[in-house]
mmCIF file of C-alpha atoms and ligand atoms in Angstrom:
data_model
loop_
_atom_site.group_PDB
_atom_site.id
_atom_site.type_symbol
_atom_site.label_atom_id
_atom_site.label_comp_id
_atom_site.label_asym_id
_atom_site.label_seq_id
_atom_site.Cartn_x
_atom_site.Cartn_y
_atom_site.Cartn_z
ATOM 1 C CA UNK A 11 22.920 -36.443 -46.821
ATOM 2 C CA UNK A 12 21.126 -39.074 -44.834
ATOM 3 C CA UNK A 13 20.187 -38.238 -41.529
ATOM 4 C CA UNK A 14 22.110 -41.637 -39.689
ATOM 5 C CA UNK A 15 25.476 -40.452 -41.743
ATOM 6 C CA UNK A 16 27.867 -39.198 -39.011
ATOM 7 C CA UNK A 17 29.824 -35.984 -39.734
ATOM 8 C CA UNK A 18 33.261 -36.167 -41.671
ATOM 9 C CA UNK A 19 34.691 -33.000 -39.814
ATOM 10 C CA UNK A 20 33.598 -32.267 -36.734
ATOM 11 C CA UNK A 21 35.202 -29.878 -34.418
ATOM 12 C CA UNK A 22 34.461 -28.751 -30.784
ATOM 13 C CA UNK A 23 34.760 -25.766 -28.983
ATOM 14 C CA UNK A 24 37.791 -24.564 -31.099
ATOM 15 C CA UNK A 25 39.217 -20.923 -29.904
ATOM 16 C CA UNK A 26 42.197 -19.075 -31.808
ATOM 17 C CA UNK A 27 43.502 -15.651 -29.989
ATOM 18 C CA UNK A 28 46.350 -14.105 -30.558
ATOM 19 C CA UNK A 29 47.701 -11.984 -27.590
ATOM 20 C CA UNK A 30 47.212 -13.769 -23.839
ATOM 21 C CA UNK A 31 44.696 -11.929 -22.498
ATOM 22 C CA UNK A 32 44.185 -10.908 -18.972
ATOM 23 C CA UNK A 33 41.781 -10.072 -16.097
ATOM 24 C CA UNK A 34 39.588 -8.423 -18.373
ATOM 25 C CA UNK A 35 39.567 -10.948 -21.163
ATOM 26 C CA UNK A 36 40.370 -14.398 -19.756
ATOM 27 C CA UNK A 37 36.913 -15.738 -18.541
ATOM 28 C CA UNK A 38 35.265 -16.644 -21.949
ATOM 29 C CA UNK A 39 32.084 -16.339 -19.449
ATOM 30 C CA UNK A 40 32.367 -12.379 -19.183
ATOM 31 C CA UNK A 41 34.523 -11.447 -21.202
ATOM 32 C CA UNK A 42 34.422 -7.489 -21.691
ATOM 33 C CA UNK A 43 35.013 -7.203 -25.738
ATOM 34 C CA UNK A 44 34.888 -4.544 -28.494
ATOM 35 C CA UNK A 45 33.943 -6.779 -30.737
ATOM 36 C CA UNK A 46 36.483 -9.306 -30.703
ATOM 37 C CA UNK A 47 39.334 -7.129 -29.045
ATOM 38 C CA UNK A 48 40.023 -6.721 -25.499
ATOM 39 C CA UNK A 49 40.914 -3.155 -24.908
ATOM 40 C CA UNK A 50 42.857 -3.599 -21.916
ATOM 41 C CA UNK A 51 45.540 -5.913 -23.368
ATOM 42 C CA UNK A 52 44.681 -5.480 -26.854
ATOM 43 C CA UNK A 53 44.323 -9.439 -27.337
ATOM 44 C CA UNK A 54 42.474 -10.346 -30.125
ATOM 45 C CA UNK A 55 39.679 -13.235 -29.890
ATOM 46 C CA UNK A 56 39.409 -14.663 -33.729
ATOM 47 C CA UNK A 57 37.892 -17.637 -32.959
ATOM 48 C CA UNK A 58 36.050 -18.198 -30.001
ATOM 49 C CA UNK A 59 33.914 -21.527 -28.725
ATOM 50 C CA UNK A 60 33.620 -22.755 -32.675
ATOM 51 C CA UNK A 61 31.458 -25.792 -32.839
ATOM 52 C CA UNK A 62 30.183 -27.674 -36.225
ATOM 53 C CA UNK A 63 29.692 -30.844 -37.910
ATOM 54 C CA UNK A 64 30.373 -31.151 -41.469
ATOM 55 C CA UNK A 65 28.353 -34.031 -43.126
ATOM 56 C CA UNK A 66 29.766 -36.527 -46.169
ATOM 57 C CA UNK A 67 28.986 -34.826 -49.350
ATOM 58 C CA UNK A 68 27.659 -31.490 -47.679
ATOM 59 C CA UNK A 69 28.375 -28.058 -48.314
ATOM 60 C CA UNK A 70 28.684 -26.160 -45.289
ATOM 61 C CA UNK A 71 28.585 -22.362 -46.101
ATOM 62 C CA UNK A 72 30.356 -19.956 -43.778
ATOM 63 C CA UNK A 73 29.344 -16.490 -43.986
ATOM 64 C CA UNK A 74 30.338 -12.918 -42.058
ATOM 65 C CA UNK A 75 31.699 -9.710 -42.601
ATOM 66 C CA UNK A 76 36.010 -9.763 -42.416
ATOM 67 C CA UNK A 77 36.848 -9.617 -39.043
ATOM 68 C CA UNK A 78 34.462 -12.233 -38.063
ATOM 69 C CA UNK A 79 36.661 -14.907 -37.994
ATOM 70 C CA UNK A 80 35.477 -17.389 -40.551
ATOM 71 C CA UNK A 81 39.441 -17.295 -42.224
ATOM 72 C CA UNK A 82 40.683 -17.605 -39.372
ATOM 73 C CA UNK A 83 38.758 -20.751 -38.655
ATOM 74 C CA UNK A 84 39.235 -21.737 -42.241
ATOM 75 C CA UNK A 85 43.845 -21.502 -41.659
ATOM 76 C CA UNK A 86 43.230 -23.371 -38.300
ATOM 77 C CA UNK A 87 41.829 -26.163 -40.023
ATOM 78 C CA UNK A 88 44.295 -25.946 -42.438
ATOM 79 C CA UNK A 89 46.916 -25.735 -40.156
ATOM 80 C CA UNK A 90 48.169 -22.238 -41.572
ATOM 81 C CA UNK A 91 47.545 -21.267 -37.769
ATOM 82 C CA UNK A 92 47.907 -23.238 -34.611
ATOM 83 C CA UNK A 93 44.643 -23.175 -32.649
ATOM 84 C CA UNK A 94 44.624 -21.555 -28.912
ATOM 85 C CA UNK A 95 42.157 -24.973 -27.915
ATOM 86 C CA UNK A 96 39.300 -26.846 -29.013
ATOM 87 C CA UNK A 97 39.317 -30.292 -30.750
ATOM 88 C CA UNK A 98 38.652 -31.638 -34.744
ATOM 89 C CA UNK A 99 37.521 -34.822 -35.274
ATOM 90 C CA UNK A 100 38.466 -36.215 -39.139
ATOM 91 C CA UNK A 101 36.376 -39.025 -39.587
ATOM 92 C CA UNK A 102 38.771 -40.781 -42.699
ATOM 93 C CA UNK A 103 41.394 -40.246 -39.987
ATOM 94 C CA UNK A 104 42.591 -42.619 -37.377
ATOM 95 C CA UNK A 105 38.675 -43.214 -37.510
ATOM 96 C CA UNK A 106 37.683 -40.179 -36.084
ATOM 97 C CA UNK A 107 39.108 -41.100 -32.909
ATOM 98 C CA UNK A 108 41.937 -38.406 -32.950
ATOM 99 C CA UNK A 109 42.046 -35.089 -32.515
ATOM 100 C CA UNK A 110 43.639 -33.402 -35.294
ATOM 101 C CA UNK A 111 45.060 -30.164 -33.486
ATOM 102 C CA UNK A 112 47.148 -32.349 -31.244
ATOM 103 C CA UNK A 113 49.108 -34.084 -33.686
ATOM 104 C CA UNK A 114 52.387 -33.699 -34.746
ATOM 105 C CA UNK A 115 53.396 -31.454 -37.626
ATOM 106 C CA UNK A 116 54.252 -34.831 -39.576
ATOM 107 C CA UNK A 117 50.703 -36.280 -39.420
ATOM 108 C CA UNK A 118 49.385 -32.340 -39.624
ATOM 109 C CA UNK A 119 51.249 -32.305 -43.131
ATOM 110 C CA UNK A 120 49.255 -36.133 -43.711
ATOM 111 C CA UNK A 121 45.649 -34.928 -43.666
ATOM 112 C CA UNK A 122 46.604 -31.883 -45.183
ATOM 113 C CA UNK A 123 47.938 -33.436 -48.821
ATOM 114 C CA UNK A 124 46.058 -36.461 -48.412
ATOM 115 C CA UNK A 125 42.201 -35.486 -46.668
ATOM 116 C CA UNK A 126 42.188 -31.744 -47.324
ATOM 117 C CA UNK A 127 42.078 -29.134 -50.089
ATOM 118 C CA UNK A 128 42.111 -25.356 -50.052
ATOM 119 C CA UNK A 129 41.411 -22.566 -52.063
ATOM 120 C CA UNK A 130 42.616 -19.269 -51.317
ATOM 121 C CA UNK A 131 41.165 -15.914 -52.167
ATOM 122 C CA UNK A 132 44.987 -14.662 -53.170
ATOM 123 C CA UNK A 133 45.902 -17.119 -55.949
ATOM 124 C CA UNK A 134 49.725 -16.253 -54.545
ATOM 125 C CA UNK A 135 48.854 -17.878 -51.146
ATOM 126 C CA UNK A 136 47.803 -21.861 -52.875
ATOM 127 C CA UNK A 137 50.096 -21.373 -56.159
ATOM 128 C CA UNK A 138 53.540 -21.222 -57.478
ATOM 129 C CA UNK A 139 53.051 -18.237 -59.921
ATOM 130 C CA UNK A 140 56.160 -18.812 -61.996
ATOM 131 C CA UNK A 141 55.859 -22.988 -62.069
ATOM 132 C CA UNK A 142 53.332 -24.557 -65.223
ATOM 133 C CA UNK A 143 50.168 -25.340 -64.018
ATOM 134 C CA UNK A 144 50.400 -29.014 -64.681
ATOM 135 C CA UNK A 145 53.757 -28.504 -62.218
ATOM 136 C CA UNK A 146 51.829 -26.645 -59.272
ATOM 137 C CA UNK A 147 49.368 -29.879 -59.424
ATOM 138 C CA UNK A 148 52.498 -32.602 -59.535
ATOM 139 C CA UNK A 149 53.681 -30.843 -56.898
ATOM 140 C CA UNK A 150 50.756 -31.506 -54.675
ATOM 141 C CA UNK A 151 50.762 -35.144 -55.918
ATOM 142 C CA UNK A 152 53.916 -35.367 -54.914
ATOM 143 C CA UNK A 153 53.724 -34.094 -51.446
ATOM 144 C CA UNK A 154 51.533 -36.913 -50.831
ATOM 145 C CA UNK A 155 54.364 -39.236 -52.223
ATOM 146 C CA UNK A 156 53.411 -39.997 -55.812
ATOM 147 C CA UNK A 157 56.532 -40.143 -57.599
ATOM 148 C CA UNK A 158 55.052 -41.594 -61.144
ATOM 149 C CA UNK A 159 55.592 -38.962 -63.546
ATOM 150 C CA UNK A 160 53.976 -39.895 -65.981
ATOM 151 C CA UNK A 161 50.569 -41.271 -64.033
ATOM 152 C CA UNK A 162 51.224 -37.461 -62.291
ATOM 153 C CA UNK A 163 51.087 -35.952 -65.996
ATOM 154 C CA UNK A 164 47.880 -37.619 -67.168
ATOM 155 C CA UNK A 165 46.230 -37.243 -63.509
ATOM 156 C CA UNK A 166 47.430 -32.996 -64.287
ATOM 157 C CA UNK A 167 45.933 -32.502 -67.329
ATOM 158 C CA UNK A 168 42.805 -35.030 -66.830
ATOM 159 C CA UNK A 169 41.791 -32.144 -64.015
ATOM 160 C CA UNK A 170 43.105 -28.772 -65.556
ATOM 161 C CA UNK A 171 40.593 -30.309 -68.789
ATOM 162 C CA UNK A 172 38.021 -30.454 -65.937
ATOM 163 C CA UNK A 173 38.250 -27.079 -64.314
ATOM 164 C CA UNK A 174 38.016 -26.180 -68.469
ATOM 165 C CA UNK A 175 41.936 -25.284 -68.793
ATOM 166 C CA UNK A 176 42.433 -25.587 -72.081
ATOM 167 C CA UNK A 177 45.195 -28.509 -73.196
ATOM 168 C CA UNK A 178 47.776 -26.033 -75.041
ATOM 169 C CA UNK A 179 48.131 -23.695 -71.887
ATOM 170 C CA UNK A 180 48.922 -26.532 -69.321
ATOM 171 C CA UNK A 181 52.544 -26.123 -69.240
ATOM 172 C CA UNK A 182 52.054 -21.930 -69.125
ATOM 173 C CA UNK A 183 52.423 -20.506 -65.226
ATOM 174 C CA UNK A 184 49.419 -19.461 -63.891
ATOM 175 C CA UNK A 185 51.201 -15.934 -63.723
ATOM 176 C CA UNK A 186 49.884 -15.754 -67.159
ATOM 177 C CA UNK A 187 46.325 -16.416 -66.469
ATOM 178 C CA UNK A 188 43.075 -14.117 -65.818
ATOM 179 C CA UNK A 189 41.793 -13.927 -61.953
ATOM 180 C CA UNK A 190 39.172 -16.689 -63.257
ATOM 181 C CA UNK A 191 41.897 -18.877 -64.958
ATOM 182 C CA UNK A 192 43.893 -18.865 -61.634
ATOM 183 C CA UNK A 193 41.159 -19.981 -59.180
ATOM 184 C CA UNK A 194 40.616 -22.730 -61.633
ATOM 185 C CA UNK A 195 44.024 -24.242 -61.526
ATOM 186 C CA UNK A 196 44.144 -23.623 -57.674
ATOM 187 C CA UNK A 197 40.547 -25.845 -57.923
ATOM 188 C CA UNK A 198 42.399 -28.479 -59.709
ATOM 189 C CA UNK A 199 45.744 -28.378 -57.411
ATOM 190 C CA UNK A 200 43.386 -28.729 -54.269
ATOM 191 C CA UNK A 201 41.310 -32.024 -55.820
ATOM 192 C CA UNK A 202 44.463 -33.535 -57.104
ATOM 193 C CA UNK A 203 44.786 -35.881 -54.236
ATOM 194 C CA UNK A 204 40.619 -36.746 -54.594
ATOM 195 C CA UNK A 205 40.198 -35.176 -50.326
ATOM 196 C CA UNK A 206 37.431 -35.754 -49.495
ATOM 197 C CA UNK A 207 37.120 -32.523 -48.147
ATOM 198 C CA UNK A 208 38.014 -29.181 -50.176
ATOM 199 C CA UNK A 209 38.176 -25.396 -48.255
ATOM 200 C CA UNK A 210 37.125 -22.426 -49.763
ATOM 201 C CA UNK A 211 38.084 -19.051 -48.662
ATOM 202 C CA UNK A 212 36.855 -16.300 -50.468
ATOM 203 C CA UNK A 213 37.446 -17.996 -54.051
ATOM 204 C CA UNK A 214 35.182 -15.314 -56.029
ATOM 205 C CA UNK A 215 36.130 -12.452 -54.261
ATOM 206 C CA UNK A 216 37.544 -9.873 -56.622
ATOM 207 C CA UNK A 217 36.805 -11.660 -59.416
ATOM 208 C CA UNK A 218 34.119 -9.950 -62.086
ATOM 209 C CA UNK A 219 30.285 -10.681 -62.102
ATOM 210 C CA UNK A 220 30.370 -12.990 -64.702
ATOM 211 C CA UNK A 221 33.749 -14.814 -64.446
ATOM 212 C CA UNK A 222 32.592 -15.317 -60.596
ATOM 213 C CA UNK A 223 29.054 -16.719 -61.348
ATOM 214 C CA UNK A 224 31.718 -19.080 -64.234
ATOM 215 C CA UNK A 225 33.772 -20.583 -61.153
ATOM 216 C CA UNK A 226 30.741 -20.884 -59.001
ATOM 217 C CA UNK A 227 29.221 -23.905 -61.608
ATOM 218 C CA UNK A 228 32.310 -25.357 -61.666
ATOM 219 C CA UNK A 229 32.542 -25.944 -58.025
ATOM 220 C CA UNK A 230 28.984 -26.510 -58.294
ATOM 221 C CA UNK A 231 29.455 -29.376 -60.719
ATOM 222 C CA UNK A 232 32.461 -30.853 -59.249
ATOM 223 C CA UNK A 233 30.877 -31.059 -55.740
ATOM 224 C CA UNK A 234 28.178 -33.471 -57.463
ATOM 225 C CA UNK A 235 30.078 -35.128 -59.984
ATOM 226 C CA UNK A 236 32.977 -35.851 -56.698
ATOM 227 C CA UNK A 237 30.163 -35.700 -54.219
ATOM 228 C CA UNK A 238 33.057 -34.001 -52.145
ATOM 229 C CA UNK A 239 32.624 -31.971 -48.393
ATOM 230 C CA UNK A 240 33.106 -28.014 -48.702
ATOM 231 C CA UNK A 241 33.234 -25.918 -46.380
ATOM 232 C CA UNK A 242 32.261 -22.314 -48.903
ATOM 233 C CA UNK A 243 33.595 -19.227 -46.808
ATOM 234 C CA UNK A 244 32.324 -16.180 -48.178
ATOM 235 C CA UNK A 245 31.019 -12.372 -46.661
ATOM 236 C CA UNK A 246 28.437 -12.905 -49.364
ATOM 237 C CA UNK A 247 25.465 -14.327 -49.159
ATOM 238 C CA UNK A 248 24.489 -14.256 -52.676
ATOM 239 C CA UNK A 249 27.515 -16.923 -52.790
ATOM 240 C CA UNK A 250 26.475 -19.177 -50.197
ATOM 241 C CA UNK A 251 22.593 -19.102 -51.443
ATOM 242 C CA UNK A 252 23.887 -20.723 -53.997
ATOM 243 C CA UNK A 253 26.013 -23.478 -53.151
ATOM 244 C CA UNK A 254 25.692 -24.365 -49.556
ATOM 245 C CA UNK A 255 23.046 -26.519 -47.894
ATOM 246 C CA UNK A 256 23.589 -25.477 -44.780
ATOM 247 C CA UNK A 257 25.387 -21.960 -43.213
ATOM 248 C CA UNK A 258 26.563 -20.769 -40.382
ATOM 249 C CA UNK A 259 26.877 -17.106 -39.706
ATOM 250 C CA UNK A 260 29.551 -15.282 -37.450
ATOM 251 C CA UNK A 261 30.426 -12.414 -36.128
ATOM 252 C CA UNK A 262 33.222 -11.159 -33.606
ATOM 253 C CA UNK A 263 34.563 -14.461 -33.483
ATOM 254 C CA UNK A 264 31.387 -16.432 -32.588
ATOM 255 C CA UNK A 265 28.501 -18.556 -34.205
ATOM 256 C CA UNK A 266 25.779 -16.722 -33.925
ATOM 257 C CA UNK A 267 23.163 -18.788 -36.324
ATOM 258 C CA UNK A 268 23.004 -22.125 -38.136
ATOM 259 C CA UNK A 269 20.801 -23.783 -39.845
ATOM 260 C CA UNK A 270 19.681 -24.964 -43.648
ATOM 261 C CA UNK A 271 20.131 -22.774 -45.860
ATOM 262 C CA UNK A 272 16.802 -22.308 -46.977
ATOM 263 C CA UNK A 273 15.574 -21.787 -43.281
ATOM 264 C CA UNK A 274 18.671 -18.923 -42.919
ATOM 265 C CA UNK A 275 17.098 -17.053 -45.848
ATOM 266 C CA UNK A 276 13.329 -17.404 -45.254
ATOM 267 C CA UNK A 277 13.477 -16.649 -41.247
ATOM 268 C CA UNK A 278 16.545 -15.526 -40.099
ATOM 269 C CA UNK A 279 17.034 -15.609 -36.316
ATOM 270 C CA UNK A 280 19.773 -13.220 -35.395
ATOM 271 C CA UNK A 281 19.801 -9.209 -35.864
ATOM 272 C CA UNK A 282 22.995 -9.547 -38.040
ATOM 273 C CA UNK A 283 21.803 -12.118 -40.264
ATOM 274 C CA UNK A 284 18.811 -10.634 -40.698
ATOM 275 C CA UNK A 285 20.481 -7.696 -41.749
ATOM 276 C CA UNK A 286 22.298 -10.159 -44.121
ATOM 277 C CA UNK A 287 19.234 -11.439 -45.633
ATOM 278 C CA UNK A 288 17.368 -7.773 -46.536
ATOM 279 C CA UNK A 289 20.804 -6.622 -48.261
ATOM 280 C CA UNK A 290 20.513 -9.372 -51.056
ATOM 281 C CA UNK A 291 16.833 -8.589 -51.476
HETATM 282 ZN ZN1 LIG B 321 42.731 -8.100 -22.017
#
């Protein structure tokens, strides 16, 4: 990451709320919330004024407890959910001149299929469990306009080999696979159209520790080989420490701290980050 590089993704003042708000919570300056929740009207402010840059070839970790807004942020960036406000610019899309949140759903599909891949914590959200593994990959390639069956087959098998799924199991459905293998198929699918950005949402949560280590190791290798930019969400600072160049800490829908991962680990500023770091020791 050179200091003169411009960001591949810039997110500015992104907001996502559930509910319409009331007198006590509508003004961002003097909101009276319990965590991210307004007692008076029930509105939940899941993401509040989120601003960050992601650079080419960089891994940006996003750490926070459940309910901190980190997964909502990922869903908004992948258009699984619509933002309430704010902007995001992608360098490879219209030269980074267009707020992707304002684009038509057709354009957003284009961005999803060509410029991003996402791996979900729950493989059911990322895979069709009854399709063959190679069929799952082909599906994403077809969505991006590929029509050439032989080319898709060879690309699919190359990707599955890359994530260490044995050749003879390529036609098997993910429902027959272990949790770790399912995540590896999701990773292969997410990479199928060579996206410059990969979104990883708690991808190793719930896996056995040894399996977790294997999947993280695979991600690390792929990142270096492909020089892909990654947003890596986890509640586990140990996972972030392993992979992220920079880290952003979220609490109750807000970014409370961001910086180089090493710096955050050595000298955490916010009380919540200090607590996270101490629990690692
Ligand atoms: Zn309210």
